[in-house]
PDB file of C-alpha atoms in Angstrom:
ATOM      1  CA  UNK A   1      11.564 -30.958  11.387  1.00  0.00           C
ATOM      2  CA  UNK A   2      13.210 -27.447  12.758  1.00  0.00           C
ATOM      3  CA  UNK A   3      10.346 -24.739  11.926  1.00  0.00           C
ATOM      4  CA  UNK A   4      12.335 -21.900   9.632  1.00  0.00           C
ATOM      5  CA  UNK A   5      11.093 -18.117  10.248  1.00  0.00           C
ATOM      6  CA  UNK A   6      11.170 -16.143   7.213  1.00  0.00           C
ATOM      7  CA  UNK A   7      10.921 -13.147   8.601  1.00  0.00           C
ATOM      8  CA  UNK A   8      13.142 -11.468  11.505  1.00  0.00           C
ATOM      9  CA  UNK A   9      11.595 -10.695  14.481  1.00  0.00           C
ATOM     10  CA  UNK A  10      12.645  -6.901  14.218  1.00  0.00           C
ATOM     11  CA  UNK A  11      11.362  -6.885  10.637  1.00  0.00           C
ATOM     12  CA  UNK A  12       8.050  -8.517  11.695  1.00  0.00           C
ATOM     13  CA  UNK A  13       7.432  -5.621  14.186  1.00  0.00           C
ATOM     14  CA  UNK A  14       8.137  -3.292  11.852  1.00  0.00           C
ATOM     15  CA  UNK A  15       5.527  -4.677   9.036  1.00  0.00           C
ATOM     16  CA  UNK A  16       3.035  -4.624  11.650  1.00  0.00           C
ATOM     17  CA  UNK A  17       4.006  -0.635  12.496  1.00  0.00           C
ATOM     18  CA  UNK A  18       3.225  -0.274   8.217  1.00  0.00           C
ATOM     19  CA  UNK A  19       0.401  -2.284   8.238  1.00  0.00           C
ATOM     20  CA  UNK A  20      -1.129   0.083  11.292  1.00  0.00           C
ATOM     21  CA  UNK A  21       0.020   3.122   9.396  1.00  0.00           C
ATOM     22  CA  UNK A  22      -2.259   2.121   6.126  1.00  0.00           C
ATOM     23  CA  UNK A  23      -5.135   0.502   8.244  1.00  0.00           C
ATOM     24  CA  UNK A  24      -6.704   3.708   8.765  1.00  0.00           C
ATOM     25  CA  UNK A  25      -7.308   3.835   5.094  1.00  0.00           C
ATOM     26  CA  UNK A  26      -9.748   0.603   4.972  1.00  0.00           C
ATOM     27  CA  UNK A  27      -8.937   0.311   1.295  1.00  0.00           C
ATOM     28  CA  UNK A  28     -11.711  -2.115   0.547  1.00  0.00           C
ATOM     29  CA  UNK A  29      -9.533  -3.980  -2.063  1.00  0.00           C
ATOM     30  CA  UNK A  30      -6.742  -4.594   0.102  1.00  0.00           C
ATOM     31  CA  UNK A  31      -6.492  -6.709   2.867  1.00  0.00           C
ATOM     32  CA  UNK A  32      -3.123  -7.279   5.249  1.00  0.00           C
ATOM     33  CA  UNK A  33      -2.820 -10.490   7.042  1.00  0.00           C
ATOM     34  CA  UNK A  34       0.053 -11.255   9.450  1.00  0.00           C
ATOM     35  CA  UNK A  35       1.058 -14.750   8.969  1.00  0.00           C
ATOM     36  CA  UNK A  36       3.589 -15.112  12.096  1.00  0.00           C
ATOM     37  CA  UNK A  37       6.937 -16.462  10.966  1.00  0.00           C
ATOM     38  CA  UNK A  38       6.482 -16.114   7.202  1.00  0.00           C
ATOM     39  CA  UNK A  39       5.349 -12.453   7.109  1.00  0.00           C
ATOM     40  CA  UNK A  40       2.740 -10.455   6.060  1.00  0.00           C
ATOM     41  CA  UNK A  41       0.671 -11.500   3.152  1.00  0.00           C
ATOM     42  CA  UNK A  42      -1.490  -8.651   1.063  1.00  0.00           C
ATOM     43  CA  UNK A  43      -4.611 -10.160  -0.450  1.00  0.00           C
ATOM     44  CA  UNK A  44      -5.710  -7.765  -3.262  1.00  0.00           C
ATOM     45  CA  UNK A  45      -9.085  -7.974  -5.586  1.00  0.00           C
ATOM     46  CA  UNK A  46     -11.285 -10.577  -4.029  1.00  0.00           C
ATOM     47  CA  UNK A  47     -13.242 -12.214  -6.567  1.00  0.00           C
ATOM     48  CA  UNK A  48     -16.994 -13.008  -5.070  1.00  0.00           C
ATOM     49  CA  UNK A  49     -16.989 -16.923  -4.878  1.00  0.00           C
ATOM     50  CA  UNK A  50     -13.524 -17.588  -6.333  1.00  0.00           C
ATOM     51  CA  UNK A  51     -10.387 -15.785  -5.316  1.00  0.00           C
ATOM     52  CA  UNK A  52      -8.210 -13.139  -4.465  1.00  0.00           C
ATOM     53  CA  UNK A  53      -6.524 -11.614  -7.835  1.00  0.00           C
ATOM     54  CA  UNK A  54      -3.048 -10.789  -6.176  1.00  0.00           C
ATOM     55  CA  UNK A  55      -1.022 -12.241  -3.436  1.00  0.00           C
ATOM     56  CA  UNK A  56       1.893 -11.122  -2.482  1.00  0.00           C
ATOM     57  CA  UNK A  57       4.072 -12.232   1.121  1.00  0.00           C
ATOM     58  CA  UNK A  58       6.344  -9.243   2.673  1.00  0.00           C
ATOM     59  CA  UNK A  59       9.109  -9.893   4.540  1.00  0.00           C
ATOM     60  CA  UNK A  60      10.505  -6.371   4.477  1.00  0.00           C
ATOM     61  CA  UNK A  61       8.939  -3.638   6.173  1.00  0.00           C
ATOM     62  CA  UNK A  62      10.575  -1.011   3.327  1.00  0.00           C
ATOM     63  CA  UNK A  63       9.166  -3.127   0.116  1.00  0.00           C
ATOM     64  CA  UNK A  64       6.032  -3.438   1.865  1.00  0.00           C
ATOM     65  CA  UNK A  65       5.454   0.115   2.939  1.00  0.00           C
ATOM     66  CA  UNK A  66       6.573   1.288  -0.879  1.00  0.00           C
ATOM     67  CA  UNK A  67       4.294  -0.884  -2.437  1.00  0.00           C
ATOM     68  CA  UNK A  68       1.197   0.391   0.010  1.00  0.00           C
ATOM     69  CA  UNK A  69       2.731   3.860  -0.759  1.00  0.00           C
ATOM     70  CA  UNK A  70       2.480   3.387  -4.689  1.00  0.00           C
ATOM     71  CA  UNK A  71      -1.431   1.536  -4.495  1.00  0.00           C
ATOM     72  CA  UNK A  72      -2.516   3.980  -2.177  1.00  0.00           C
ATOM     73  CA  UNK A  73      -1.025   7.091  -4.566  1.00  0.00           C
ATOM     74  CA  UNK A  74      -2.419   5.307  -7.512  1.00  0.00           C
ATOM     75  CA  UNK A  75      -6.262   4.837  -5.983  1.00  0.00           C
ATOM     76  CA  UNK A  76      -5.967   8.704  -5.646  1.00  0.00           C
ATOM     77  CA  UNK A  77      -5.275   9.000  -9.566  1.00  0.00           C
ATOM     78  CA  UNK A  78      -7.771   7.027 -10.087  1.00  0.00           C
ATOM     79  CA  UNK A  79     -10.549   8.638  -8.056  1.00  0.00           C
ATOM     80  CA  UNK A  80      -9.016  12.026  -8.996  1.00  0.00           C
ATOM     81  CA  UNK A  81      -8.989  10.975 -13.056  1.00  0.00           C
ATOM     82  CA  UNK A  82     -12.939   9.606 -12.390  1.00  0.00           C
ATOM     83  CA  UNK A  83     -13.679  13.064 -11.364  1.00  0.00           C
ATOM     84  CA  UNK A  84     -11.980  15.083 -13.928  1.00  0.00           C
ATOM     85  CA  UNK A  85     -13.795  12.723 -16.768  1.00  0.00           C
ATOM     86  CA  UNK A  86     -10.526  11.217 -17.835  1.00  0.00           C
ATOM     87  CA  UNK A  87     -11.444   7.793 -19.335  1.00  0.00           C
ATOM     88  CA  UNK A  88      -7.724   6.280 -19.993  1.00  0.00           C
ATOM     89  CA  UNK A  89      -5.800   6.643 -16.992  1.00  0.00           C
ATOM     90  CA  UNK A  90      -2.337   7.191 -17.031  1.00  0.00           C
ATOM     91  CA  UNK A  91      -0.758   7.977 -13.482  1.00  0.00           C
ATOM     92  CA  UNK A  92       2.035  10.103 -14.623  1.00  0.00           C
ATOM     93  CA  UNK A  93       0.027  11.963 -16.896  1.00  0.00           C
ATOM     94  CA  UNK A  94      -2.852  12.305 -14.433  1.00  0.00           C
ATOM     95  CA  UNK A  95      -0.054  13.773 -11.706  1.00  0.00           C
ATOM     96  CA  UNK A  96       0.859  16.335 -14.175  1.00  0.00           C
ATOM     97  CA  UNK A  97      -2.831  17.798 -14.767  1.00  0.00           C
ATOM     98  CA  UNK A  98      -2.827  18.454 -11.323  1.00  0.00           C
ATOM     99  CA  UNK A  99      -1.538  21.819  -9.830  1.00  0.00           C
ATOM    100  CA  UNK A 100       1.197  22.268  -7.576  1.00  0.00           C
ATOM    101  CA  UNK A 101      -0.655  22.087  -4.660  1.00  0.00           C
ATOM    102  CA  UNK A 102      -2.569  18.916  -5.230  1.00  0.00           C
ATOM    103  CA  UNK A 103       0.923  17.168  -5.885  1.00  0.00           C
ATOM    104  CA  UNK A 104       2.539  18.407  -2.872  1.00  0.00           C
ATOM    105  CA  UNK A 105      -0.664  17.463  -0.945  1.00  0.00           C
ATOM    106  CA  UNK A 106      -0.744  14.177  -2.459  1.00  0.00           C
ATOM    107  CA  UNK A 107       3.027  13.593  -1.913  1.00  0.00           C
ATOM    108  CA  UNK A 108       3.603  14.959   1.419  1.00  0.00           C
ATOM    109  CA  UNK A 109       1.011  11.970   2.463  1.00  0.00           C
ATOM    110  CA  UNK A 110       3.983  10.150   2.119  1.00  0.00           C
ATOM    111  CA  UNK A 111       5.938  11.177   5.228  1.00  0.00           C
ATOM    112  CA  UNK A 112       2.670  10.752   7.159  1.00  0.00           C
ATOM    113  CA  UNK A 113       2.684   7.335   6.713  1.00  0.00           C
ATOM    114  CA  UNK A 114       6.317   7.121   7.296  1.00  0.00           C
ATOM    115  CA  UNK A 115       5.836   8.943  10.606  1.00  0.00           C
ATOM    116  CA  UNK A 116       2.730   6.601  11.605  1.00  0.00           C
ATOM    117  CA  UNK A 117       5.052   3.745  10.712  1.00  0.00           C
ATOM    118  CA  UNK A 118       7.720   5.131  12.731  1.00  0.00           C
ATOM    119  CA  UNK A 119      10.154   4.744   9.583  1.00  0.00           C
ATOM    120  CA  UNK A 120      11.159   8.678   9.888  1.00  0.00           C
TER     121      UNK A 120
END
C-alpha cells in the first residue's frame, strides 16, 4: 500500500515556521503536534484522565496561523474582560471598551507573528 502525504512538503515547513511563531506563548491549553505527512494536529482543553476537548489537523500554514491568531486574540479578551469585572464575555464588545491604543497594541501583535512566521 503507497503511503499518501497530506500535506506538501513546502506547506509542512511552513506550519512548523507558525507553530515556532506561537510557541513562545506556551498557551497552556493548546498544544501543537507535528504529525509528519498528515500535518499538524492542535490538541485543545485536555480533560485530566479523559481527553482533549478539540482536535483539529492543519494542512495549511494560512488556516492554521488564522486560527492561532483568533485563540490567541480571544485569550486576551478574556484575561482583559476578567480584569475589567465583565462577567459575560463578548469579544467584539470587549474590543470596543478598549481604547485606541489597546486595540492597535493588541492588533499590531498580528504582524509579529506573521514576521516570526516568515508569512510577511
Amino acid at each position: 500500500m503507497e503511503k499518501k502525504n497530506y500535506i506538501t512538503n513546502i506547506e509542512h515547513e511552513k506550519c512548523k515556521k507558525v507553530a515556532k511563531a506561537y510557541a513562545e506563548l506556551e498557551q497552556e491549553d493548546i498544544i501543537l503536534v507535528d504529525v509528519g505527512r498528515y500535518g499538524f494536529v492542535m490538541l485543545q482543553y485536555f480533560q485530566p484522565l479523559s481527553i482533549f476537548d478539540d482536535v483539529i489537523t492543519f494542512t495549511e500554514s494560512k488556516k492554521m496561523f488564522d486560527f492561532l491568531w483568533d485563540e490567541w486574540l480571544y485569550s486576551q479578551l478574556i484575561y482583559i474582560a476578567k480584569e475589567m469585572q465583565i462577567v459575560d464575555i463578548d469579544y467584539d464588545d470587549v474590543f470596543d471598551l478598549l481604547t485606541t491604543d489597546q486595540q492597535q497594541k493588541l492588533l499590531s501583535k498580528r504582524n509579529y507573528f506573521l514576521k516570526k512566521a516568515s508569512m510577511i
